[in-house]
Amino acid sequence: MRDLLDTLDAWRDQGTEAGRAVVVRTFGSAPRPEGAVLLVADDGRLIGSVSGGCVEGAAAEEVARSRATGLSRVIRYGISDELAWDVGLACGGTIDVLVQPLVPTAVTAAATASIGPGGVAAAVATPLPGDAPPSVFGPHEPGAGEAPASSIVIDVGGRILEGSTGHPGTDASLARAAAEILDDGRSRTVDLDGRAFFVEAFPVRPRLVIVGAVEVARSLVRYAHELGYETVIVDGRASFATAERFP
């Protein structure tokens, strides 16, 4: 999600809102991990991915539908032999995708706060709709498996900063689970007291310090950013350590 923030901000500056699809569970061989995000703007523009191209079109349609109803929904995408080249996962796996009418404010705030010097880690838990996820190949019953979007924010110490499940015991269990997920750094869904929560982890980015603004450092910075590192360039030569050379 963090790598999509600049695009989301640019869309909003243009007066365009966006919904999102996010992978919340994977089964078998999945092309993208839990936490992978696809943003869908009101004008149809897309950025990100939930499947590497297999089901993005179908997911975008579901996001548009979510925008119209104002409700979140979980969709299960898999594969069948007769539909192998239609909507489905070529890898043979199955994914559950949460579609939301808007990118939750808590998600953008947590993602933004975790970036850069002085970053603060946090996890955002989203209660998933209670019904079993409908298959993309099956008929859709209006309202089935749908729910208003809501968020619960937990810090690295396992304290709930915002929101509640409505049950103190579940709050405590969710806070403990979220702290473990945040420490691990990988988003995933947890099942607690008969309810499912997707916990999105936004740990502070690891920092890579590169001494010497030489040519090879430019490639190293690019690869480090792709891997989620914050980079710091150290070089006393002002003409070498420039924003043009290291954007």
Coordinates of N, CA and C in Angstrom, one line a residue:
M1 N 0.8 -1.2 0.0 CA 0.0 0.0 0.0 C 0.9 1.3 0.0
R2 N 2.0 1.2 0.7 CA 2.8 2.4 0.8 C 3.3 2.9 -0.5
D3 N 3.6 2.0 -1.5 CA 4.1 2.4 -2.7 C 3.1 3.0 -3.6
L4 N 1.8 3.0 -3.2 CA 0.7 3.6 -4.0 C 0.2 4.9 -3.4
L5 N 0.8 5.4 -2.3 CA 0.3 6.6 -1.7 C 0.5 7.8 -2.6
D6 N 1.6 7.9 -3.3 CA 1.8 9.1 -4.1 C 0.8 9.2 -5.2
T7 N 0.4 8.1 -5.8 CA -0.6 8.1 -6.8 C -2.0 8.4 -6.3
L8 N -2.3 7.8 -5.1 CA -3.6 8.1 -4.5 C -3.7 9.6 -4.1
D9 N -2.6 10.2 -3.6 CA -2.6 11.6 -3.3 C -2.8 12.4 -4.6
A10 N -2.2 12.0 -5.7 CA -2.3 12.8 -7.0 C -3.7 12.7 -7.5
W11 N -4.3 11.5 -7.4 CA -5.7 11.4 -7.8 C -6.6 12.3 -7.0
R12 N -6.4 12.3 -5.7 CA -7.3 13.1 -4.8 C -7.1 14.6 -5.1
D13 N -5.8 15.0 -5.4 CA -5.6 16.4 -5.8 C -6.3 16.8 -7.1
Q14 N -6.6 15.8 -7.9 CA -7.3 16.0 -9.2 C -8.8 15.9 -9.0
G15 N -9.2 15.7 -7.7 CA -10.7 15.6 -7.4 C -11.2 14.2 -7.7
T16 N -10.4 13.2 -7.8 CA -10.8 11.8 -8.1 C -10.6 10.9 -6.9
E17 N -11.6 10.3 -6.4 CA -11.5 9.3 -5.3 C -11.2 7.9 -5.9
A18 N -10.9 7.0 -5.0 CA -10.6 5.6 -5.4 C -11.1 4.6 -4.4
G19 N -11.5 3.5 -4.8 CA -11.7 2.3 -3.9 C -10.5 1.4 -4.1
R20 N -10.6 0.3 -3.3 CA -9.4 -0.6 -3.4 C -9.9 -2.0 -3.3
A21 N -9.0 -2.9 -3.8 CA -9.1 -4.4 -3.6 C -7.8 -4.8 -2.9
V22 N -7.9 -5.6 -1.9 CA -6.7 -6.1 -1.2 C -6.8 -7.6 -0.9
V23 N -5.8 -8.3 -1.2 CA -5.7 -9.7 -0.9 C -5.7 -10.0 0.6
V24 N -6.7 -10.7 1.1 CA -6.8 -11.0 2.5 C -6.5 -12.4 2.9
R25 N -6.6 -13.3 2.0 CA -6.3 -14.7 2.2 C -5.7 -15.3 0.9
T26 N -4.8 -16.3 1.1 CA -4.3 -17.0 -0.1 C -4.3 -18.5 0.3
F27 N -4.6 -19.3 -0.8 CA -4.6 -20.8 -0.6 C -3.8 -21.4 -1.8
G28 N -2.9 -22.3 -1.5 CA -2.1 -22.9 -2.5 C -1.2 -21.9 -3.2
S29 N -1.0 -22.0 -4.5 CA 0.0 -21.2 -5.2 C -0.7 -19.9 -5.6
A30 N -0.4 -18.8 -4.9 CA -1.0 -17.5 -5.2 C 0.0 -16.6 -5.8
P31 N -0.4 -15.8 -6.8 CA 0.6 -14.9 -7.5 C 1.0 -13.7 -6.7
R32 N 0.2 -13.3 -5.7 CA 0.5 -12.1 -4.9 C 0.2 -12.4 -3.5
P33 N 1.0 -11.8 -2.5 CA 0.8 -12.2 -1.1 C -0.4 -11.5 -0.5
E34 N -0.8 -11.9 0.7 CA -1.8 -11.2 1.5 C -1.3 -9.7 1.7
G35 N -2.2 -8.8 1.5 CA -1.8 -7.4 1.6 C -1.5 -6.7 0.3
A36 N -1.5 -7.5 -0.8 CA -1.3 -6.8 -2.1 C -2.5 -6.0 -2.4
V37 N -2.3 -4.9 -3.0 CA -3.4 -3.9 -3.2 C -3.6 -3.5 -4.7
L38 N -4.8 -3.3 -5.1 CA -5.2 -2.7 -6.4 C -6.1 -1.5 -6.1
L39 N -5.7 -0.3 -6.5 CA -6.5 0.9 -6.4 C -7.2 1.1 -7.7
V40 N -8.5 1.5 -7.6 CA -9.3 1.8 -8.8 C -10.0 3.1 -8.6
A41 N -9.6 4.1 -9.5 CA -10.1 5.4 -9.5 C -11.5 5.5 -10.1
D42 N -12.3 6.5 -9.7 CA -13.6 6.7 -10.3 C -13.6 6.8 -11.8
D43 N -12.5 7.3 -12.4 CA -12.5 7.4 -13.8 C -11.9 6.2 -14.5
G44 N -11.7 5.1 -13.8 CA -11.3 3.8 -14.3 C -9.8 3.5 -14.3
R45 N -9.0 4.5 -13.9 CA -7.6 4.2 -13.8 C -7.2 3.2 -12.7
L46 N -6.2 2.4 -13.0 CA -5.8 1.4 -12.0 C -4.3 1.5 -11.7
I47 N -4.0 1.1 -10.5 CA -2.6 1.0 -10.1 C -2.5 -0.1 -9.0
G48 N -1.4 -0.8 -9.1 CA -1.3 -1.9 -8.1 C -1.7 -3.2 -8.7
S49 N -1.8 -4.3 -7.9 CA -2.1 -5.6 -8.4 C -2.5 -6.5 -7.3
V50 N -3.5 -7.4 -7.5 CA -3.9 -8.4 -6.6 C -3.6 -9.8 -7.1
S51 N -3.2 -9.9 -8.4 CA -3.0 -11.2 -9.0 C -2.0 -11.3 -10.1
G52 N -1.3 -10.2 -10.3 CA -0.3 -10.1 -11.4 C -1.0 -10.1 -12.8
G53 N -2.3 -9.7 -12.8 CA -2.9 -9.6 -14.1 C -4.1 -10.6 -14.4
C54 N -4.2 -11.6 -13.5 CA -5.2 -12.7 -13.8 C -6.6 -12.2 -13.6
V55 N -6.9 -11.5 -12.5 CA -8.3 -11.1 -12.2 C -8.4 -9.6 -11.9
E56 N -7.5 -8.8 -12.4 CA -7.6 -7.4 -12.1 C -8.8 -6.8 -12.7
G57 N -9.2 -7.2 -13.9 CA -10.4 -6.6 -14.5 C -11.7 -6.9 -13.7
A58 N -11.8 -8.2 -13.3 CA -13.0 -8.5 -12.5 C -13.0 -7.8 -11.1
A59 N -11.8 -7.7 -10.5 CA -11.7 -7.1 -9.2 C -12.0 -5.6 -9.4
A60 N -11.6 -4.9 -10.5 CA -11.9 -3.5 -10.7 C -13.4 -3.3 -10.8
E61 N -14.1 -4.3 -11.5 CA -15.6 -4.2 -11.6 C -16.2 -4.3 -10.2
E62 N -15.7 -5.2 -9.3 CA -16.2 -5.3 -8.0 C -16.0 -4.1 -7.1
V63 N -14.8 -3.4 -7.3 CA -14.6 -2.2 -6.6 C -15.6 -1.1 -7.0
A64 N -15.9 -1.0 -8.3 CA -16.8 0.0 -8.8 C -18.2 -0.3 -8.2
R65 N -18.6 -1.6 -8.1 CA -19.8 -1.9 -7.5 C -19.9 -1.5 -6.0
S66 N -18.7 -1.8 -5.3 CA -18.6 -1.4 -3.9 C -18.8 0.1 -3.8
R67 N -18.2 0.9 -4.7 CA -18.3 2.4 -4.7 C -19.8 2.8 -4.8
A68 N -20.5 2.0 -5.6 CA -21.9 2.4 -5.8 C -22.8 2.0 -4.6
T69 N -22.5 1.0 -3.9 CA -23.3 0.5 -2.7 C -22.8 1.1 -1.4
G70 N -21.5 1.5 -1.4 CA -20.9 1.9 -0.1 C -20.6 0.8 0.8
L71 N -20.6 -0.4 0.4 CA -20.3 -1.6 1.2 C -19.1 -2.3 0.8
S72 N -18.4 -3.0 1.7 CA -17.3 -3.8 1.5 C -17.8 -5.2 1.2
R73 N -16.9 -6.0 0.5 CA -17.3 -7.4 0.2 C -16.1 -8.2 -0.1
V74 N -16.1 -9.5 0.3 CA -15.0 -10.4 0.1 C -15.4 -11.3 -1.1
I75 N -14.5 -11.4 -2.1 CA -14.7 -12.2 -3.3 C -13.6 -13.3 -3.3
R76 N -14.0 -14.5 -3.6 CA -13.0 -15.6 -3.8 C -12.8 -15.8 -5.3
Y77 N -11.5 -15.8 -5.6 CA -11.1 -16.1 -7.0 C -10.3 -17.3 -7.0
G78 N -10.6 -18.2 -7.9 CA -9.9 -19.5 -8.1 C -9.8 -19.8 -9.6
I79 N -9.8 -21.1 -9.9 CA -9.7 -21.5 -11.3 C -10.5 -22.8 -11.5
S80 N -11.1 -22.9 -12.7 CA -11.7 -24.2 -13.1 C -11.2 -24.5 -14.5
D81 N -11.2 -25.7 -14.9 CA -10.6 -26.1 -16.2 C -11.3 -25.4 -17.4
E82 N -12.6 -25.3 -17.3 CA -13.4 -24.7 -18.4 C -13.2 -23.2 -18.5
L83 N -12.7 -22.6 -17.4 CA -12.6 -21.2 -17.3 C -11.2 -20.7 -17.2
A84 N -10.3 -21.6 -17.5 CA -8.8 -21.4 -17.2 C -8.3 -20.1 -17.9
W85 N -8.9 -19.8 -19.1 CA -8.4 -18.6 -19.8 C -9.4 -17.4 -19.7
D86 N -10.4 -17.6 -18.8 CA -11.3 -16.5 -18.5 C -10.9 -15.9 -17.2
V87 N -11.8 -15.5 -16.3 CA -11.5 -15.0 -15.0 C -11.0 -16.1 -14.1
G88 N -9.8 -16.1 -13.7 CA -9.3 -17.1 -12.9 C -7.8 -16.9 -12.7
L89 N -7.2 -17.7 -11.8 CA -5.8 -17.7 -11.5 C -5.0 -18.8 -12.3
A90 N -4.2 -18.3 -13.2 CA -3.4 -19.3 -14.0 C -2.5 -20.2 -13.2
C91 N -2.2 -19.7 -12.0 CA -1.2 -20.5 -11.1 C -2.0 -21.7 -10.5
G92 N -3.3 -21.7 -10.5 CA -4.1 -22.8 -9.9 C -4.4 -22.6 -8.4
G93 N -4.0 -21.5 -7.9 CA -4.3 -21.2 -6.5 C -5.7 -20.5 -6.3
T94 N -5.9 -20.1 -5.1 CA -7.2 -19.4 -4.7 C -6.8 -18.2 -3.8
I95 N -7.5 -17.1 -4.1 CA -7.3 -15.9 -3.2 C -8.7 -15.3 -2.8
D96 N -8.7 -14.8 -1.6 CA -9.9 -14.0 -1.1 C -9.5 -12.5 -1.2
V97 N -10.3 -11.7 -1.8 CA -10.0 -10.3 -2.1 C -11.1 -9.5 -1.4
L98 N -10.7 -8.6 -0.5 CA -11.6 -7.6 0.1 C -11.7 -6.4 -0.8
V99 N -12.9 -6.1 -1.3 CA -13.1 -4.8 -2.0 C -13.8 -3.8 -1.1
Q100 N -13.3 -2.6 -1.2 CA -13.8 -1.5 -0.3 C -14.1 -0.3 -1.2
P101 N -15.2 0.5 -0.8 CA -15.6 1.6 -1.6 C -14.6 2.8 -1.5
L102 N -13.8 2.9 -0.4 CA -12.8 3.9 -0.3 C -11.6 3.3 0.4
V103 N -10.4 3.9 0.2 CA -9.3 3.5 1.0 C -9.5 4.0 2.4
P104 N -9.5 3.2 3.4 CA -9.8 3.7 4.7 C -8.8 4.8 5.2
T105 N -9.3 5.8 5.8 CA -8.4 6.9 6.3 C -7.3 6.3 7.3
A106 N -7.7 5.3 8.1 CA -6.8 4.7 9.0 C -5.6 4.1 8.3
V107 N -5.9 3.5 7.1 CA -4.9 2.8 6.3 C -3.9 3.8 5.8
T108 N -4.4 4.9 5.1 CA -3.5 5.9 4.6 C -2.7 6.6 5.7
A109 N -3.3 6.8 6.8 CA -2.6 7.5 7.9 C -1.5 6.6 8.5
A110 N -1.8 5.3 8.7 CA -0.8 4.4 9.2 C 0.4 4.2 8.2
A111 N 0.0 4.0 6.9 CA 1.0 3.8 5.9 C 2.0 5.1 5.8
T112 N 1.4 6.3 5.9 CA 2.2 7.5 5.8 C 3.0 7.7 7.0
A113 N 2.5 7.4 8.2 CA 3.2 7.6 9.4 C 4.4 6.6 9.5
S114 N 4.4 5.5 8.8 CA 5.5 4.5 8.9 C 6.7 4.8 8.0
I115 N 6.5 5.8 7.2 CA 7.6 6.2 6.2 C 8.5 7.2 6.7
G116 N 9.8 7.1 6.3 CA 10.8 8.2 6.6 C 11.3 8.2 8.0
P117 N 12.2 9.2 8.2 CA 12.8 9.3 9.6 C 11.7 9.6 10.6
G118 N 11.9 9.0 11.8 CA 10.9 9.2 12.8 C 9.6 8.4 12.5
G119 N 9.6 7.4 11.7 CA 8.4 6.7 11.3 C 7.9 5.9 12.5
V120 N 6.5 5.8 12.5 CA 5.8 5.1 13.6 C 5.1 3.9 13.1
A121 N 5.4 2.7 13.6 CA 4.7 1.5 13.2 C 3.3 1.3 13.7
A122 N 2.4 0.8 12.9 CA 1.1 0.5 13.4 C 0.5 -0.6 12.5
A123 N -0.6 -1.2 13.0 CA -1.3 -2.2 12.2 C -2.8 -1.7 12.2
V124 N -3.4 -2.0 11.1 CA -4.8 -1.6 10.9 C -5.6 -2.9 10.7
A125 N -6.6 -3.2 11.6 CA -7.4 -4.4 11.5 C -8.8 -4.0 10.9
T126 N -9.2 -4.8 9.9 CA -10.5 -4.6 9.3 C -11.4 -5.8 9.5
P127 N -12.5 -5.7 10.2 CA -13.4 -6.9 10.3 C -13.9 -7.3 8.9
L128 N -13.8 -8.6 8.6 CA -14.3 -9.0 7.3 C -15.8 -9.4 7.4
P129 N -16.5 -9.3 6.3 CA -17.9 -9.7 6.3 C -18.1 -11.1 6.7
G130 N -19.2 -11.4 7.5 CA -19.3 -12.7 8.1 C -19.7 -13.8 7.3
D131 N -20.3 -13.6 6.1 CA -20.8 -14.7 5.3 C -19.6 -15.3 4.6
A132 N -19.7 -16.6 4.2 CA -18.6 -17.2 3.4 C -18.4 -16.4 2.1
P133 N -17.2 -16.2 1.7 CA -16.9 -15.5 0.4 C -17.6 -16.1 -0.8
P134 N -18.3 -15.4 -1.6 CA -18.9 -15.9 -2.8 C -17.8 -16.1 -3.8
S135 N -17.9 -17.2 -4.6 CA -17.0 -17.4 -5.7 C -17.3 -16.5 -6.9
V136 N -16.3 -16.0 -7.6 CA -16.5 -15.2 -8.7 C -17.3 -15.9 -9.8
F137 N -17.3 -17.3 -9.8 CA -18.0 -18.0 -10.8 C -19.4 -18.3 -10.4
G138 N -19.8 -17.9 -9.2 CA -21.2 -18.2 -8.7 C -22.1 -17.0 -8.8
P139 N -23.4 -17.1 -8.7 CA -24.3 -15.9 -8.8 C -24.1 -15.1 -7.5
H140 N -24.4 -13.8 -7.7 CA -24.2 -12.9 -6.6 C -25.6 -12.5 -6.0
E141 N -25.8 -12.8 -4.8 CA -27.1 -12.3 -4.1 C -26.8 -11.0 -3.5
P142 N -27.7 -10.0 -3.9 CA -27.5 -8.6 -3.4 C -27.4 -8.6 -1.9
G143 N -26.3 -8.0 -1.3 CA -26.2 -7.9 0.1 C -25.4 -9.0 0.7
A144 N -25.3 -10.1 0.0 CA -24.6 -11.3 0.6 C -23.1 -11.0 0.9
G145 N -22.7 -11.3 2.1 CA -21.3 -11.1 2.4 C -20.8 -9.7 2.4
E146 N -21.7 -8.8 2.6 CA -21.3 -7.4 2.5 C -21.4 -6.7 3.9
A147 N -20.7 -5.7 4.1 CA -20.7 -5.0 5.4 C -20.1 -3.6 5.2
P148 N -20.5 -2.6 6.0 CA -19.8 -1.3 6.0 C -18.4 -1.5 6.4
A149 N -17.5 -0.6 5.8 CA -16.1 -0.7 6.2 C -15.8 -0.1 7.5
S150 N -14.9 -0.6 8.3 CA -14.5 0.0 9.6 C -13.1 -0.5 9.8
S151 N -12.4 0.2 10.7 CA -11.0 0.0 11.0 C -10.7 0.0 12.5
I152 N -9.7 -0.8 12.9 CA -9.2 -0.8 14.3 C -7.7 -0.6 14.2
V153 N -7.1 0.4 14.8 CA -5.7 0.7 14.7 C -5.0 0.3 16.0
I154 N -3.9 -0.5 15.8 CA -3.1 -1.1 17.0 C -1.7 -0.7 16.8
D155 N -1.0 -0.2 17.9 CA 0.4 0.2 17.8 C 1.3 -1.0 18.1
V156 N 2.6 -0.8 18.0 CA 3.6 -1.9 18.1 C 3.6 -2.5 19.4
G157 N 3.1 -1.8 20.4 CA 3.0 -2.4 21.8 C 1.8 -3.2 22.1
G158 N 0.9 -3.3 21.1 CA -0.3 -4.1 21.3 C -1.4 -3.3 21.9
R159 N -1.4 -1.9 21.8 CA -2.5 -1.1 22.3 C -3.4 -0.6 21.2
I160 N -4.7 -0.7 21.4 CA -5.6 -0.2 20.5 C -5.7 1.3 20.5
L161 N -5.4 2.0 19.4 CA -5.4 3.4 19.4 C -6.7 4.0 18.9
E162 N -7.4 3.2 18.1 CA -8.7 3.7 17.5 C -9.5 2.5 17.2
G163 N -10.9 2.7 17.4 CA -11.8 1.6 17.1 C -11.9 0.5 18.1
S164 N -12.9 -0.4 17.9 CA -13.1 -1.5 18.8 C -13.9 -2.6 18.1
T165 N -13.7 -3.8 18.5 CA -14.5 -4.9 18.0 C -15.9 -4.9 18.7
G166 N -16.0 -4.2 19.7 CA -17.3 -4.2 20.5 C -17.3 -5.2 21.7
H167 N -16.2 -6.0 21.8 CA -16.1 -7.0 22.8 C -14.7 -6.9 23.5
P168 N -14.6 -6.6 24.7 CA -13.3 -6.4 25.4 C -12.3 -7.6 25.2
G169 N -12.9 -8.8 25.3 CA -12.0 -10.0 25.2 C -11.5 -10.1 23.7
T170 N -12.3 -9.8 22.8 CA -11.9 -9.9 21.4 C -10.9 -8.8 21.1
D171 N -11.1 -7.6 21.7 CA -10.2 -6.5 21.5 C -8.8 -6.9 22.0
A172 N -8.7 -7.5 23.2 CA -7.4 -7.9 23.7 C -6.7 -9.0 22.8
S173 N -7.5 -9.9 22.3 CA -6.9 -11.0 21.5 C -6.5 -10.4 20.2
L174 N -7.2 -9.5 19.6 CA -6.9 -8.8 18.4 C -5.6 -8.0 18.5
A175 N -5.5 -7.3 19.6 CA -4.3 -6.4 19.9 C -3.1 -7.3 20.0
R176 N -3.1 -8.4 20.7 CA -2.0 -9.3 20.8 C -1.6 -9.9 19.4
A177 N -2.6 -10.3 18.6 CA -2.3 -10.9 17.3 C -1.7 -9.8 16.4
A178 N -2.3 -8.6 16.5 CA -1.8 -7.5 15.6 C -0.3 -7.1 15.9
A179 N 0.0 -7.1 17.2 CA 1.4 -6.8 17.6 C 2.4 -7.9 17.0
E180 N 2.0 -9.2 17.1 CA 2.8 -10.2 16.5 C 2.9 -10.1 15.0
I181 N 1.8 -9.7 14.3 CA 1.9 -9.5 12.9 C 2.7 -8.4 12.5
L182 N 2.6 -7.3 13.3 CA 3.4 -6.1 13.0 C 4.9 -6.4 13.2
D183 N 5.2 -7.2 14.2 CA 6.6 -7.6 14.4 C 7.1 -8.5 13.3
D184 N 6.3 -9.3 12.7 CA 6.6 -10.2 11.6 C 6.7 -9.3 10.3
G185 N 5.9 -8.3 10.2 CA 5.9 -7.4 9.1 C 5.1 -7.8 7.9
R186 N 4.3 -8.9 8.0 CA 3.5 -9.4 6.9 C 2.1 -9.4 7.3
S187 N 1.2 -8.8 6.4 CA -0.2 -8.7 6.7 C -0.8 -10.1 6.5
R188 N -1.9 -10.3 7.3 CA -2.6 -11.6 7.2 C -4.0 -11.5 7.9
T189 N -4.8 -12.5 7.7 CA -6.1 -12.6 8.3 C -6.0 -13.5 9.5
V190 N -6.7 -13.0 10.6 CA -6.7 -13.9 11.8 C -8.2 -14.1 12.2
D191 N -8.5 -15.3 12.7 CA -9.8 -15.7 13.2 C -9.9 -15.7 14.7
L192 N -10.8 -14.8 15.2 CA -10.9 -14.7 16.7 C -12.3 -14.7 17.1
D193 N -12.7 -15.6 18.0 CA -14.0 -15.7 18.6 C -15.1 -15.7 17.5
G194 N -14.8 -16.5 16.5 CA -15.8 -16.7 15.4 C -15.9 -15.6 14.4
R195 N -14.9 -14.6 14.4 CA -14.9 -13.5 13.5 C -13.5 -13.5 12.8
A196 N -13.5 -12.9 11.6 CA -12.3 -12.8 10.9 C -11.9 -11.3 10.8
F197 N -10.6 -11.1 11.0 CA -10.1 -9.7 10.9 C -8.8 -9.7 10.0
F198 N -8.8 -8.8 9.0 CA -7.6 -8.7 8.1 C -6.8 -7.6 8.8
V199 N -5.5 -8.0 9.2 CA -4.6 -7.2 9.9 C -3.5 -6.7 8.9
E200 N -3.5 -5.4 8.6 CA -2.6 -4.9 7.6 C -1.4 -4.3 8.4
A201 N -0.2 -4.8 8.2 CA 1.0 -4.4 8.9 C 1.7 -3.2 8.2
F202 N 2.0 -2.2 9.0 CA 2.8 -1.1 8.5 C 4.0 -0.9 9.4
P203 N 5.0 -1.8 9.3 CA 6.2 -1.6 10.2 C 7.1 -0.4 9.7
V204 N 7.9 0.1 10.6 CA 8.8 1.1 10.1 C 9.8 0.5 9.1
R205 N 10.1 1.2 8.1 CA 11.0 0.7 7.0 C 12.4 0.5 7.6
P206 N 13.1 -0.6 7.2 CA 14.5 -0.7 7.6 C 15.3 0.3 6.8
R207 N 16.4 0.8 7.4 CA 17.2 1.8 6.8 C 18.5 1.3 6.2
L208 N 18.8 1.7 5.0 CA 20.1 1.3 4.4 C 20.9 2.5 4.2
V209 N 22.1 2.6 4.8 CA 23.0 3.8 4.7 C 24.1 3.4 3.7
I210 N 24.2 4.2 2.6 CA 25.2 4.0 1.6 C 26.2 5.1 1.6
V211 N 27.4 4.7 1.8 CA 28.5 5.7 1.9 C 29.2 5.8 0.5
G212 N 29.1 7.0 -0.1 CA 29.6 7.2 -1.4 C 28.6 7.3 -2.5
A213 N 28.4 8.5 -3.0 CA 27.3 8.7 -4.0 C 27.9 8.4 -5.4
V214 N 28.4 7.2 -5.6 CA 29.0 6.7 -6.8 C 27.9 6.1 -7.7
E215 N 28.3 5.8 -9.0 CA 27.3 5.3 -9.9 C 26.6 4.0 -9.5
V216 N 27.4 3.1 -8.9 CA 26.8 1.9 -8.5 C 25.8 2.1 -7.4
A217 N 25.9 3.2 -6.6 CA 25.0 3.5 -5.5 C 23.6 3.8 -6.1
R218 N 23.5 4.4 -7.3 CA 22.3 4.7 -7.9 C 21.4 3.5 -8.1
S219 N 22.0 2.4 -8.6 CA 21.3 1.2 -8.8 C 21.0 0.5 -7.5
L220 N 21.9 0.6 -6.5 CA 21.6 0.0 -5.2 C 20.4 0.7 -4.6
V221 N 20.3 2.0 -4.7 CA 19.2 2.8 -4.1 C 17.9 2.3 -4.8
R222 N 17.9 2.2 -6.1 CA 16.7 1.7 -6.8 C 16.2 0.4 -6.3
Y223 N 17.1 -0.6 -6.2 CA 16.8 -1.9 -5.7 C 16.3 -1.9 -4.3
A224 N 17.0 -1.1 -3.5 CA 16.6 -1.0 -2.0 C 15.2 -0.5 -1.9
H225 N 14.8 0.5 -2.7 CA 13.5 1.1 -2.6 C 12.4 0.0 -3.0
E226 N 12.8 -0.8 -4.0 CA 11.8 -1.8 -4.4 C 11.6 -2.9 -3.3
L227 N 12.6 -3.0 -2.5 CA 12.6 -4.0 -1.4 C 12.0 -3.4 -0.1
G228 N 11.6 -2.1 -0.2 CA 11.0 -1.5 1.0 C 11.9 -0.8 1.9
Y229 N 13.2 -0.6 1.6 CA 14.1 0.1 2.4 C 14.1 1.6 2.3
E230 N 14.3 2.3 3.4 CA 14.6 3.7 3.4 C 16.1 3.9 3.2
T231 N 16.5 4.8 2.3 CA 17.9 4.9 2.0 C 18.5 6.2 2.4
V232 N 19.7 6.2 2.9 CA 20.4 7.4 3.2 C 21.8 7.4 2.5
I233 N 22.0 8.5 1.7 CA 23.3 8.6 1.0 C 24.2 9.5 1.8
V234 N 25.5 9.0 2.0 CA 26.5 9.8 2.7 C 27.6 10.1 1.7
D235 N 27.8 11.4 1.4 CA 28.9 11.8 0.6 C 29.1 13.3 0.7
G236 N 30.4 13.7 1.1 CA 30.7 15.1 1.3 C 30.8 15.9 0.0
R237 N 30.7 15.3 -1.1 CA 30.8 16.0 -2.4 C 29.4 16.4 -2.9
A238 N 29.1 17.7 -2.8 CA 27.7 18.2 -3.0 C 27.3 17.9 -4.5
S239 N 28.2 17.9 -5.4 CA 27.9 17.7 -6.8 C 27.5 16.2 -7.1
F240 N 27.9 15.3 -6.2 CA 27.5 13.9 -6.4 C 26.2 13.5 -5.7
A241 N 26.1 14.0 -4.4 CA 24.9 13.6 -3.6 C 23.8 14.7 -3.9
T242 N 23.1 14.5 -5.1 CA 22.1 15.4 -5.5 C 20.7 14.7 -5.7
A243 N 19.7 15.5 -5.6 CA 18.3 14.9 -5.8 C 18.1 14.4 -7.2
E244 N 18.8 15.0 -8.2 CA 18.7 14.6 -9.5 C 19.3 13.2 -9.7
R245 N 20.4 12.9 -9.1 CA 21.1 11.6 -9.2 C 20.4 10.6 -8.3
F246 N 19.9 11.0 -7.2 CA 19.2 10.1 -6.3 C 17.8 10.6 -5.9
P247 N 16.9 10.4 -6.9 CA 15.5 10.9 -6.6 C 14.8 10.1 -5.5

